[in-house]
PDB file of C-alpha atoms and ligand atoms in Angstrom:
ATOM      1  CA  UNK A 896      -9.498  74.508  54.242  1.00 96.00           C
ATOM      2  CA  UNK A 897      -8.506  74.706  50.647  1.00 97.00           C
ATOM      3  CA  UNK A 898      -9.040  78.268  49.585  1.00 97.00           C
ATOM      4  CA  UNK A 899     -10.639  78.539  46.243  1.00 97.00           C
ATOM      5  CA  UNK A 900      -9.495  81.569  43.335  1.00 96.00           C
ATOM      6  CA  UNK A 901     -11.226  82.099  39.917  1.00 97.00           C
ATOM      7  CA  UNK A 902      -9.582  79.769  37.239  1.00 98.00           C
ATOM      8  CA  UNK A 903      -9.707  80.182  33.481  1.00 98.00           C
ATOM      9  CA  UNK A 904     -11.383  76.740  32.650  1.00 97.00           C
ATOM     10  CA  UNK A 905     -11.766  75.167  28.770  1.00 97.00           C
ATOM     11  CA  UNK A 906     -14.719  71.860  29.885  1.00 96.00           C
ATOM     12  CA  UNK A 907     -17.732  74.243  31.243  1.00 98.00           C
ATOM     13  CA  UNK A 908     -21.123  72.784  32.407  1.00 98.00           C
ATOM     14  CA  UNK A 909     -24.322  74.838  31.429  1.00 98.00           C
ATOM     15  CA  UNK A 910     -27.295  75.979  32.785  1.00 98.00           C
ATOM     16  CA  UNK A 911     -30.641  74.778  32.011  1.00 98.00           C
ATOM     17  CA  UNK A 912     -33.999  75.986  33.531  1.00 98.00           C
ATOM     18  CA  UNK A 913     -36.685  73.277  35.079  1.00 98.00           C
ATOM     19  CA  UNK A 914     -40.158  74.603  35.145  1.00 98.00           C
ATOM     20  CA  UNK A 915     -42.550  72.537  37.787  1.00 98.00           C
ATOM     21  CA  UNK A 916     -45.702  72.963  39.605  1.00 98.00           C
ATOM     22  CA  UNK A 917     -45.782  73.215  43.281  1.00 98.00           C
ATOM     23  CA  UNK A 918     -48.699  74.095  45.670  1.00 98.00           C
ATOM     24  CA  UNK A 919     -48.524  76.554  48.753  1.00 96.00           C
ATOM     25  CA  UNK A 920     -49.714  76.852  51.979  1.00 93.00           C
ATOM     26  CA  UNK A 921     -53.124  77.156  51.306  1.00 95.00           C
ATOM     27  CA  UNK A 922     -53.132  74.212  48.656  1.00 96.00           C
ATOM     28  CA  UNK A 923     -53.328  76.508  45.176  1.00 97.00           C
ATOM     29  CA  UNK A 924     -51.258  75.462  43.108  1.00 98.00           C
ATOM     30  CA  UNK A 925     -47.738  77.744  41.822  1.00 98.00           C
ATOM     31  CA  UNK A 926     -45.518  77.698  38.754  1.00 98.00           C
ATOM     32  CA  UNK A 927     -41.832  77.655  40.160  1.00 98.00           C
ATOM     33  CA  UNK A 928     -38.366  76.845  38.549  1.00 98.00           C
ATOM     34  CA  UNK A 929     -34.900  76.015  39.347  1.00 98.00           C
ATOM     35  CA  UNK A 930     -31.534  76.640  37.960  1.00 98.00           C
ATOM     36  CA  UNK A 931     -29.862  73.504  36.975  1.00 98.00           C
ATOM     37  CA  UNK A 932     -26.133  72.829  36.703  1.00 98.00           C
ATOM     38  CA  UNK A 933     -25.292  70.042  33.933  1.00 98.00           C
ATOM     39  CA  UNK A 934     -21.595  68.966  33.896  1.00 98.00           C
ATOM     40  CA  UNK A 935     -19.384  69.481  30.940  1.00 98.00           C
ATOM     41  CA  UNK A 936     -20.357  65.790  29.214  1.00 96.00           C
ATOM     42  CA  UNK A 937     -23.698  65.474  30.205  1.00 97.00           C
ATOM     43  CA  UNK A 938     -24.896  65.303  26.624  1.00 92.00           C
ATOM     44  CA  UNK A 939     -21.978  62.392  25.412  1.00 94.00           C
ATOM     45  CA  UNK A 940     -23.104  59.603  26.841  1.00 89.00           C
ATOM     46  CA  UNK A 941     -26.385  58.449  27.006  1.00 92.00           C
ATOM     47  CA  UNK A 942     -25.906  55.718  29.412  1.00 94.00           C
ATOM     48  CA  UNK A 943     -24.466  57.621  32.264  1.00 97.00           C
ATOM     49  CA  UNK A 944     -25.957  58.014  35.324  1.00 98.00           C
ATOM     50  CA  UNK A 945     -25.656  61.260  37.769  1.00 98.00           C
ATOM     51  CA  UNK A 946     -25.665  62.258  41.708  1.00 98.00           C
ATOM     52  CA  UNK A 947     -28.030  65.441  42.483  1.00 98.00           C
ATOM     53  CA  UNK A 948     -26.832  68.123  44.870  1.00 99.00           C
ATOM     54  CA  UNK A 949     -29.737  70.406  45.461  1.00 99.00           C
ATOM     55  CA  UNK A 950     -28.302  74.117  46.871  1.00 99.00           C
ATOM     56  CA  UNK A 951     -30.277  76.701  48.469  1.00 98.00           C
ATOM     57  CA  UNK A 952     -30.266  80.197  48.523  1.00 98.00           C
ATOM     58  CA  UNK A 953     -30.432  82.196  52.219  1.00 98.00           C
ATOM     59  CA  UNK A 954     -33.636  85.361  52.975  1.00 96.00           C
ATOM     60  CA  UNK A 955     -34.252  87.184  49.902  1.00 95.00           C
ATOM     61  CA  UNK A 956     -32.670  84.879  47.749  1.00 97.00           C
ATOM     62  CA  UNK A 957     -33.809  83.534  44.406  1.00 98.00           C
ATOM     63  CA  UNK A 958     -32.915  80.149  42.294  1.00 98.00           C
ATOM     64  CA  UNK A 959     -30.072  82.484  40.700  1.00 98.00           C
ATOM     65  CA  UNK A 960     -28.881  84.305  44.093  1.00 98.00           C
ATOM     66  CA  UNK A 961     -25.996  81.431  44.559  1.00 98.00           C
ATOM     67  CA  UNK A 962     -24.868  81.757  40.463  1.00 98.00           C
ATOM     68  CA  UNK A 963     -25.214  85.261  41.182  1.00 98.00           C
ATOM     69  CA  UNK A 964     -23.350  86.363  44.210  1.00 98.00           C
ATOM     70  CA  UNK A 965     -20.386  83.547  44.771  1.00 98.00           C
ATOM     71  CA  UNK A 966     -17.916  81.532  42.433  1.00 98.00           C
ATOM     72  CA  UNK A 967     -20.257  78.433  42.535  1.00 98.00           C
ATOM     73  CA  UNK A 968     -20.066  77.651  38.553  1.00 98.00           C
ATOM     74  CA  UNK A 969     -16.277  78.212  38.065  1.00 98.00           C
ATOM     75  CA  UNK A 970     -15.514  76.410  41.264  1.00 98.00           C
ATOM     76  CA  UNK A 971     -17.854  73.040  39.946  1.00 98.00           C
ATOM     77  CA  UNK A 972     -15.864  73.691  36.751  1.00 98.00           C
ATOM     78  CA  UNK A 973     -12.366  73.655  38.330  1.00 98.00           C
ATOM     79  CA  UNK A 974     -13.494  70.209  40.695  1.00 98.00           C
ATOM     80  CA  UNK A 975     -14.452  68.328  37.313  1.00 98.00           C
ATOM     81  CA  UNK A 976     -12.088  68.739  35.316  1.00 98.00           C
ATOM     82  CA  UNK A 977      -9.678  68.872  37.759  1.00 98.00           C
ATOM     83  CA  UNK A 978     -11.168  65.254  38.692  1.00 98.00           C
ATOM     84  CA  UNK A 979     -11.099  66.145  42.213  1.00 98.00           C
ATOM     85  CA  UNK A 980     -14.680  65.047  42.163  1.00 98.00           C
ATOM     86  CA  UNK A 981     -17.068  62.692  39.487  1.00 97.00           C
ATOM     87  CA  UNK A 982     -19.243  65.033  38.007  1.00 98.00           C
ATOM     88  CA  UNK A 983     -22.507  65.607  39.225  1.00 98.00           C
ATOM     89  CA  UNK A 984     -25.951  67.569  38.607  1.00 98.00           C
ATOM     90  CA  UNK A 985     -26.360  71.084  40.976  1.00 99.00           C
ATOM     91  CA  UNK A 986     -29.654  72.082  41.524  1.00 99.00           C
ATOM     92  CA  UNK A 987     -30.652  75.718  42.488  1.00 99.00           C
ATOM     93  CA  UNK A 988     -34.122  76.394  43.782  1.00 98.00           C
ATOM     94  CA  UNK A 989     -36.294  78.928  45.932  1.00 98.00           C
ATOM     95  CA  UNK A 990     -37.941  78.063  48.839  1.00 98.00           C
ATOM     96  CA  UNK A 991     -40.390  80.867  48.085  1.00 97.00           C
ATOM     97  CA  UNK A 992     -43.730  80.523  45.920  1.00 97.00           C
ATOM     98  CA  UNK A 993     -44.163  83.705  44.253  1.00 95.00           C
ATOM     99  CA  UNK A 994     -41.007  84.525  44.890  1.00 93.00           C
ATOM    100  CA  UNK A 995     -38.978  86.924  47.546  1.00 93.00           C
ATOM    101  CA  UNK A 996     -40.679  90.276  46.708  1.00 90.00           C
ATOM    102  CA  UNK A 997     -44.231  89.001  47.438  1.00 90.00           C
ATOM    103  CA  UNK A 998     -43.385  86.461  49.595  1.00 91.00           C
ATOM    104  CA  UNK A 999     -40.438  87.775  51.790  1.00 88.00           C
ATOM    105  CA  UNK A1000     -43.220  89.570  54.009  1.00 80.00           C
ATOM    106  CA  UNK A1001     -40.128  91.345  56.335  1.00 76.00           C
ATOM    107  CA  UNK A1002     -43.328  92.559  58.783  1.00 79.00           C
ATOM    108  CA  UNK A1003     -43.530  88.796  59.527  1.00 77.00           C
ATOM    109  CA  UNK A1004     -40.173  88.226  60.186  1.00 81.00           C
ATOM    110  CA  UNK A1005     -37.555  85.268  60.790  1.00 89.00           C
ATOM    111  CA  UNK A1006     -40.707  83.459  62.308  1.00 90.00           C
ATOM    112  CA  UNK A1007     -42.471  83.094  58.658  1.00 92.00           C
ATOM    113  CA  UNK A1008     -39.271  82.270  56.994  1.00 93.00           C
ATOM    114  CA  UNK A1009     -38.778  79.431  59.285  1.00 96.00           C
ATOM    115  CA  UNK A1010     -42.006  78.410  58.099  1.00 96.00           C
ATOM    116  CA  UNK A1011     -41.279  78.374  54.632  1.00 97.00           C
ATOM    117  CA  UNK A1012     -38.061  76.402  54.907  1.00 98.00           C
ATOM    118  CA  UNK A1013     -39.523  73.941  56.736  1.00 98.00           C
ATOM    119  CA  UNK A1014     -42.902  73.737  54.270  1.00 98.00           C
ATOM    120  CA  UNK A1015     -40.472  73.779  51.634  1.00 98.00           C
ATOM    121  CA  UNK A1016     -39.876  70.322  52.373  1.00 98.00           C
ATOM    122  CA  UNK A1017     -43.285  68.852  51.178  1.00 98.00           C
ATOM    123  CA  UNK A1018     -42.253  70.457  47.911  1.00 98.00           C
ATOM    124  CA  UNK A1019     -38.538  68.874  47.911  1.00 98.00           C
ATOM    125  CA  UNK A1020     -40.203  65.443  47.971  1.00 98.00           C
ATOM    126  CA  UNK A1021     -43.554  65.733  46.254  1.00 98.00           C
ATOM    127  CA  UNK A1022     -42.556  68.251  43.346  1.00 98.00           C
ATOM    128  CA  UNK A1023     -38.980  69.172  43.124  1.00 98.00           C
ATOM    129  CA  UNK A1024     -37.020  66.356  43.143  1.00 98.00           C
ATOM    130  CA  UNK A1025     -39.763  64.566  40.842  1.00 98.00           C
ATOM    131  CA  UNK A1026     -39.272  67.016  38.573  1.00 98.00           C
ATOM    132  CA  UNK A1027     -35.770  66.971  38.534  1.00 98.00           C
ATOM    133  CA  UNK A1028     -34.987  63.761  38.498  1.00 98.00           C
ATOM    134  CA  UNK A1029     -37.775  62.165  36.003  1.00 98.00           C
ATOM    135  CA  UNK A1030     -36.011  64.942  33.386  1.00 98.00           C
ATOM    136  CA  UNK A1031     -32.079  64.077  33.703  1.00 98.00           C
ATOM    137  CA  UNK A1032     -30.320  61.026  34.382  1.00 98.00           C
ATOM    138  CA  UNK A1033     -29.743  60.515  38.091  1.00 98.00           C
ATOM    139  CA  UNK A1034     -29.970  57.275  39.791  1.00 98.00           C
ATOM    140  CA  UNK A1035     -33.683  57.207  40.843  1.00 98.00           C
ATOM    141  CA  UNK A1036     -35.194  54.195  39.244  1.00 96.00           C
ATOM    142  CA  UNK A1037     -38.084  56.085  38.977  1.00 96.00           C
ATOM    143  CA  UNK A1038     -39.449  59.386  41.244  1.00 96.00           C
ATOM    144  CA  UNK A1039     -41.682  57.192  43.675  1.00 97.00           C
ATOM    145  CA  UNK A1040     -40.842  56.557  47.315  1.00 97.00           C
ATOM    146  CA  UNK A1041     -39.561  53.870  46.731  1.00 98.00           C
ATOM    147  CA  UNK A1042     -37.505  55.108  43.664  1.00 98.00           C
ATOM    148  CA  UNK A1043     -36.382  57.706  45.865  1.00 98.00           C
ATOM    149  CA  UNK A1044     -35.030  56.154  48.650  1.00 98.00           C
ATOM    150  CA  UNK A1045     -33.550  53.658  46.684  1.00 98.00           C
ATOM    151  CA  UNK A1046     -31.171  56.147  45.648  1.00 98.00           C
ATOM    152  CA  UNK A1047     -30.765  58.355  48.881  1.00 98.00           C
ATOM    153  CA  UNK A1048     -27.161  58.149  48.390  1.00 98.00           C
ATOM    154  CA  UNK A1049     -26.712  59.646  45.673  1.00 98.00           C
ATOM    155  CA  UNK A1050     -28.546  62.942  46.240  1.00 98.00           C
ATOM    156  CA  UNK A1051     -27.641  65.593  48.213  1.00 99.00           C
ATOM    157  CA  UNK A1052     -28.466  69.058  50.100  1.00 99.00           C
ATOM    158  CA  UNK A1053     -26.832  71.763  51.100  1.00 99.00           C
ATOM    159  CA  UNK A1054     -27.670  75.588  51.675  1.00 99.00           C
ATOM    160  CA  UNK A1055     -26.767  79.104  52.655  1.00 98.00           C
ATOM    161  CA  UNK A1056     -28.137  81.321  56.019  1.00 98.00           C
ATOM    162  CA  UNK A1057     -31.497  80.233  55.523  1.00 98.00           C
ATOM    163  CA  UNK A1058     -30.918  77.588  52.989  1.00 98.00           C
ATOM    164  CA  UNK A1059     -28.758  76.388  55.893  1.00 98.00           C
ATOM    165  CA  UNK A1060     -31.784  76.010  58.182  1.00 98.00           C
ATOM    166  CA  UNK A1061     -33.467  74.445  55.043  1.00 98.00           C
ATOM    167  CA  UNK A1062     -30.588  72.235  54.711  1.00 99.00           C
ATOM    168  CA  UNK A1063     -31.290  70.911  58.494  1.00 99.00           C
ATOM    169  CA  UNK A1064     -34.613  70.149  57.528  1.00 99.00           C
ATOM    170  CA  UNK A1065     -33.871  68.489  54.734  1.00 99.00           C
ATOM    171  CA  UNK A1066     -32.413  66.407  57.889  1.00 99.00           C
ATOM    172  CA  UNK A1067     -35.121  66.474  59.826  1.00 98.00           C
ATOM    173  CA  UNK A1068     -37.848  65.840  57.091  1.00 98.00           C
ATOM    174  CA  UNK A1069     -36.246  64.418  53.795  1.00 98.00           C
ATOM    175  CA  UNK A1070     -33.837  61.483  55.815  1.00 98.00           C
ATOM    176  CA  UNK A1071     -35.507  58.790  53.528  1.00 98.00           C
ATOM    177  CA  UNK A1072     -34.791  60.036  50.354  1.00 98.00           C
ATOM    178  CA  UNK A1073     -31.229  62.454  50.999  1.00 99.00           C
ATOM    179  CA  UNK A1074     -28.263  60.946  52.608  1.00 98.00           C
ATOM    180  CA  UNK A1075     -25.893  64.122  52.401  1.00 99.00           C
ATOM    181  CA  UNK A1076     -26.163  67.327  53.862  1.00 99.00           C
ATOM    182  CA  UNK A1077     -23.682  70.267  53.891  1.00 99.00           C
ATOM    183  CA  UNK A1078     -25.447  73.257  55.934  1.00 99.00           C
ATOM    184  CA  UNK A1079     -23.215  76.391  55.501  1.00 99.00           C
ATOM    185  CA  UNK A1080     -23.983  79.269  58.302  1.00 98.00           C
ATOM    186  CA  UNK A1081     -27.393  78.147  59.691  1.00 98.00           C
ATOM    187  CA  UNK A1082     -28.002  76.544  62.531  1.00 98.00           C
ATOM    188  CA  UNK A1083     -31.139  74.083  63.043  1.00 98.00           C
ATOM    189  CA  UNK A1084     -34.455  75.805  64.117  1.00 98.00           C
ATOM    190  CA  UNK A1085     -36.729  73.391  64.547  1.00 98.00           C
ATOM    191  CA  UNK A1086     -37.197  74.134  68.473  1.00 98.00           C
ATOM    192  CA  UNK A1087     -36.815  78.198  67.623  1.00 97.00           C
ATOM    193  CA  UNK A1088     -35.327  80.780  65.759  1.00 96.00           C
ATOM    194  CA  UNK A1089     -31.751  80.378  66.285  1.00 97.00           C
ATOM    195  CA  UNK A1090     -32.352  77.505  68.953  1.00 98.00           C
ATOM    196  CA  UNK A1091     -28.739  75.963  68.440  1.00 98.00           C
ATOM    197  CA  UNK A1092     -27.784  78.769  70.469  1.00 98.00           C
ATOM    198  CA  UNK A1093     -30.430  79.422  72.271  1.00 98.00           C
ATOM    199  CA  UNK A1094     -32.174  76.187  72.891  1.00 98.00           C
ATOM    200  CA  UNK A1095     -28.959  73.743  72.010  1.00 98.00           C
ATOM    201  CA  UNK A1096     -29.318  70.475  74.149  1.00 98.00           C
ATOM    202  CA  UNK A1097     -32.975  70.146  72.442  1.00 98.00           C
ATOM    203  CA  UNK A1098     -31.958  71.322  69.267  1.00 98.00           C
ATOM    204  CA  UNK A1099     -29.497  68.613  69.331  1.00 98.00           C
ATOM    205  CA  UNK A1100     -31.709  65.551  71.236  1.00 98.00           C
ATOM    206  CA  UNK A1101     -34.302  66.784  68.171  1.00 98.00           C
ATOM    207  CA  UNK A1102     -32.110  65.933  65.474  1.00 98.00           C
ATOM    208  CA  UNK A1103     -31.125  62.641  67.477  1.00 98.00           C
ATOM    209  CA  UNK A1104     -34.675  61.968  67.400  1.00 98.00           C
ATOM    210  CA  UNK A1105     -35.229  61.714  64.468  1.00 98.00           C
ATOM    211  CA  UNK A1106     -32.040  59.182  63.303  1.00 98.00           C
ATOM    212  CA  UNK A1107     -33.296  56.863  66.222  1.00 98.00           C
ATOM    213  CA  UNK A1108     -36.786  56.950  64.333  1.00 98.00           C
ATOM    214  CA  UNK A1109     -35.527  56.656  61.252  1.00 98.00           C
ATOM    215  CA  UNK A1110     -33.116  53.228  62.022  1.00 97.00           C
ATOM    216  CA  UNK A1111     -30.448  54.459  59.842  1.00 98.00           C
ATOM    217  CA  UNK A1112     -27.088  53.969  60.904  1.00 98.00           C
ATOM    218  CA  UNK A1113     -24.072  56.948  60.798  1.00 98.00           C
ATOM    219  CA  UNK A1114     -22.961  55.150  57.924  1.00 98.00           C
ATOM    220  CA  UNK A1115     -26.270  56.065  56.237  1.00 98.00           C
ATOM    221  CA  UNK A1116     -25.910  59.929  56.500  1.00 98.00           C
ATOM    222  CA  UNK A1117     -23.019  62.698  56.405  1.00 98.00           C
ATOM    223  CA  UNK A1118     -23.132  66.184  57.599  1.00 99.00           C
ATOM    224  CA  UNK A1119     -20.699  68.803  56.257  1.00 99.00           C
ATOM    225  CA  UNK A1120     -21.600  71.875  58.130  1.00 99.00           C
ATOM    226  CA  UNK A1121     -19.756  75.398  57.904  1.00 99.00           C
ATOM    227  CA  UNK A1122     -19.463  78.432  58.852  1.00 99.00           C
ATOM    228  CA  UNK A1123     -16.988  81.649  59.538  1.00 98.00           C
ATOM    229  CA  UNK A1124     -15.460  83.399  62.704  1.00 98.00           C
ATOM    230  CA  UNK A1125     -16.938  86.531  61.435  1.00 98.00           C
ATOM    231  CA  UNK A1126     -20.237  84.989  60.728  1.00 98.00           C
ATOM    232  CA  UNK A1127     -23.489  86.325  62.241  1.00 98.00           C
ATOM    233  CA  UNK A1128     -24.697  81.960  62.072  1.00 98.00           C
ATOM    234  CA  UNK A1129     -21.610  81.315  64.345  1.00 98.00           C
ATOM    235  CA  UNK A1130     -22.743  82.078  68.081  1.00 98.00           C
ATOM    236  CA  UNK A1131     -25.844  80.002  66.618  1.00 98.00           C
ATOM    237  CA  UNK A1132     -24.213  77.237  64.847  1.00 98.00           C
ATOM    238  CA  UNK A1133     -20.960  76.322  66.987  1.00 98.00           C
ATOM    239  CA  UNK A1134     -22.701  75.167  70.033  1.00 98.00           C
ATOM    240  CA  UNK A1135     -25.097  72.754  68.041  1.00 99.00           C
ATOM    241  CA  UNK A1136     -22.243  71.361  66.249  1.00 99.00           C
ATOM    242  CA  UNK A1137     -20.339  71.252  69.794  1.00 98.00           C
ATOM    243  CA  UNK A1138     -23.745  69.380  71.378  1.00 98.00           C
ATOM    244  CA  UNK A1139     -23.979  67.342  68.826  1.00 99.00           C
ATOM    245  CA  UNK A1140     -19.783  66.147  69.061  1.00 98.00           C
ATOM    246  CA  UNK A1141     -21.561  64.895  72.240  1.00 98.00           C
ATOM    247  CA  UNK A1142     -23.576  62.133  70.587  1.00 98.00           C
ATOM    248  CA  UNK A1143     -20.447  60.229  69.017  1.00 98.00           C
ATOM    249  CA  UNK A1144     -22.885  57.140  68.347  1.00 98.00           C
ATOM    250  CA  UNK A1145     -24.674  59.303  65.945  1.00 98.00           C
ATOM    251  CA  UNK A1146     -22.220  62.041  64.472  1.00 98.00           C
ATOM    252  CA  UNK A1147     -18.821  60.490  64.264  1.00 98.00           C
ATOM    253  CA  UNK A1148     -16.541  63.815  64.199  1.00 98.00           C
ATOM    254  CA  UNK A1149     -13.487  63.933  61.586  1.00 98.00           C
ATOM    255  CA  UNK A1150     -10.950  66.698  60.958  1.00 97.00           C
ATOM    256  CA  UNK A1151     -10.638  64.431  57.625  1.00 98.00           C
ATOM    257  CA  UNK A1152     -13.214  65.017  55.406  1.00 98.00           C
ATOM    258  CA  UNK A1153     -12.659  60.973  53.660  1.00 96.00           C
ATOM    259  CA  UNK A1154     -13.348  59.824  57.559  1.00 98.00           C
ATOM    260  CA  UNK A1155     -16.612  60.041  59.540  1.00 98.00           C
ATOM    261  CA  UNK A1156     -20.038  61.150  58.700  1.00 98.00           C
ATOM    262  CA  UNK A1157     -19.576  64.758  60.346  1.00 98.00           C
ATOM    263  CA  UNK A1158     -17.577  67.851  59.685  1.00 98.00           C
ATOM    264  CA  UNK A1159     -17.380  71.464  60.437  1.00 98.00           C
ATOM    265  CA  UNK A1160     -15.124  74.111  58.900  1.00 98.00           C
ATOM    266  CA  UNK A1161     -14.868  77.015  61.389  1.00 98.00           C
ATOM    267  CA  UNK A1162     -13.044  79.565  58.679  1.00 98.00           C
ATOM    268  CA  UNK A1163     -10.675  82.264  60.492  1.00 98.00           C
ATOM    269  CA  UNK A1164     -12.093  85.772  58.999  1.00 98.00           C
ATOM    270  CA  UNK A1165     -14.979  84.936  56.808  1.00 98.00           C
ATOM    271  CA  UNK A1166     -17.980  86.735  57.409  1.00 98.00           C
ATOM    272  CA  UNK A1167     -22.144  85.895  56.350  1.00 98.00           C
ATOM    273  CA  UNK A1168     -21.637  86.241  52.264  1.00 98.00           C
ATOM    274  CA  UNK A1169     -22.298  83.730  49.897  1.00 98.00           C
ATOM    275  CA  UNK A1170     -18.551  83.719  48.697  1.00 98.00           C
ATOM    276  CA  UNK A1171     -17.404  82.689  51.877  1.00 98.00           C
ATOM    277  CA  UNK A1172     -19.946  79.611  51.959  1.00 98.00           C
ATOM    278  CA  UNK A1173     -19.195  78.660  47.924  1.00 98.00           C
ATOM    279  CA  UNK A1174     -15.644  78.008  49.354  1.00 98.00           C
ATOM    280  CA  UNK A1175     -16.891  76.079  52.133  1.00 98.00           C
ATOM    281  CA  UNK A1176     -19.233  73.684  49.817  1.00 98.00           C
ATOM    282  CA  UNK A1177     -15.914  73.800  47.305  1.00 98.00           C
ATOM    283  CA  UNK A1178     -14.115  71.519  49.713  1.00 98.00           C
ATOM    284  CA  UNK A1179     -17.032  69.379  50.464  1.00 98.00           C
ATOM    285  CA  UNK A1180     -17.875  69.046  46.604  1.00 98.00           C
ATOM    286  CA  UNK A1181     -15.692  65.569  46.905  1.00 98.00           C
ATOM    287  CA  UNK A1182     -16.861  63.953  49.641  1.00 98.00           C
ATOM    288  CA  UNK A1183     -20.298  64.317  49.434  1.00 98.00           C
ATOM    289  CA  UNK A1184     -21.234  61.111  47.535  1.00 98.00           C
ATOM    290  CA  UNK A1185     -18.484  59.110  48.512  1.00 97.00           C
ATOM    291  CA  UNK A1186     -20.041  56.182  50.682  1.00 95.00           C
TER     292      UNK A1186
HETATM  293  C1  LIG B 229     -28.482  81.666  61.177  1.00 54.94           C
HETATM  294  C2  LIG B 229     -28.067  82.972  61.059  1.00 54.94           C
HETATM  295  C3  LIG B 229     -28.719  83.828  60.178  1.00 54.94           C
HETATM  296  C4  LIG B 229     -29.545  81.205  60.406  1.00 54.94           C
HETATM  297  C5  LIG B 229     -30.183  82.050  59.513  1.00 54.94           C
HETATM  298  C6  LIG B 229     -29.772  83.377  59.408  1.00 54.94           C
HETATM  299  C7  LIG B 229     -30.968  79.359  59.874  1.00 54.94           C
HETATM  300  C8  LIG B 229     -30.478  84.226  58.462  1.00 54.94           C
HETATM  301  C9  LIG B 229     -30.206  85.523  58.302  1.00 54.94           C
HETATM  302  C10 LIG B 229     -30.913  86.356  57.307  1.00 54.94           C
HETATM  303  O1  LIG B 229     -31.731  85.830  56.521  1.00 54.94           O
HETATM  304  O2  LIG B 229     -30.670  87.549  57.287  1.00 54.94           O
HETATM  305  O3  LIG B 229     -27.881  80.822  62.051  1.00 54.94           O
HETATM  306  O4  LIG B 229     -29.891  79.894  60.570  1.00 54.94           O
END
């Protein structure tokens, strides 16, 4: 892994906000925003079109938790205009409706978070990435279904501890209209909490599952998923990825991240924090839209 260190860095994107309505559990409808990353450029040519990579924040978190707490920013900087990857459009949300104070609800535990990443999925497709992508230039035709899955490709997902597990679902749920996923210390826990440890062959068959359903083919989808020695995710998230080495057909495994549709970085030392994971997603930030 390519280690990543501040740089001093003349092109700078900006950040806009992206007001949208959403609606929550109980179908009443929120106001909700994201932080969005435009590259240095964005504003020269009228014509060009961009990739979305949509990044979530882990429990507690908020649209600015991943700007706030990790080198994110300088390190899409550095990529750009270091042309080690085409520029693209970052995305920031929250999976939370009224955000983490009143909705965090630490009484209810991992058990209601896991519900809220996987809701949070309904609002991806219905509100988010409408939202996003009818406002800046991406390559959705237009935001319907069919607009959307046109243009799976060229939108991506990735996510921190429990923007991890979102990130999975994003898998599970959101195959039709994402095609890229980079899931940085969380496992999948669609069977249970922490199930690629603890429930790992059906974690895995789950996830199988749902490719077999959906008819896409492993040159259809990539996985980037990370983690850190140190990390509390790995004892959860090294077995699934080891289960799911198992299923070759589906998740063709590659040290080289230019090869394959599946990758994990196991980093020597690096504990749960998001500026371990930022230098994780800094290596991935080429490969993601490269099909
Ligand atoms: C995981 C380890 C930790 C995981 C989530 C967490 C979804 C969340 C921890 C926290 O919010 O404190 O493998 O997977």
């Amino acid at each position: 892994m390519k280690l990543y260190r501040q740089h001093d860095i003349e092109y700078r994107g900006t950040i806009r906000r992206v007001d949208y309505v959403s609606t929550d559990a109980e179908g009443v409808q929120v106001n909700k925003y994201a932080n969005v990353y435009l590259p240095f450029g964005y504003d020269e040519d009228p014509e060009k079109k961009y990739n979305v990579l949509y990044v979530m924040h882990g429990g507690g978190g908020n649209p600015d938790a991943w700007l706030d707490s990790s080198l994110i920013k300088n390190e899409l900087d550095y990529a750009f205009s270091e042309k080690e990857a085409e520029p693209f459009i970052v995305v920031f949300p929250t999976y939370y409706k009224r955000g983490a104070k009143a909705d965090q609800k630490p009484e209810a535990g991992f058990e209601y978070g896991n519900e809220q990443i996987r809701f949070f999925q309904k609002e991806l497709r219905e509100d988010l990435i409408p939202a996003i992508e009818s406002t800046f230039r991406t390559y959705a035709e237009d935001t319907s279904f069919e607009g959307l899955k046109a243009s799976r490709k060229h939108r991506a997902f990735s996510g921190f501890s429990m923007g991890g597990g979102t990130t999975w679902y994003a898998f599970t749920d959101n195959l039709d209209i994402i095609a890229s996923f980079a899931p940085l210390s969380g496992d999948l826990w669609a069977i249970e909490m922490r199930g690629g440890q603890t429930k790992t062959k059906e974690t895995v068959e789950y996830l199988v599952n749902v490719i077999k359903e959906s008819g896409y083919t492993p040159d259809d989808y990539k996985i980037f998923a990370a983690t850190g020695v140190e990390d509390i995710a790995n004892p959860n998230l090294t077995p699934q990825v080891e289960e799911m080495k198992k299923y070759p057909e589906f998740f063709r495994f590659s040290e080289d991240l230019s090869e394959g549709n599946f990758h994990y970085i196991l980093q020597e030392g690096y504990e749960h924090a998001y500026h371990r994971v930022a230098e994780y997603l800094y290596n991935f930030l080429p490969y993601l839209f490269q099909y």
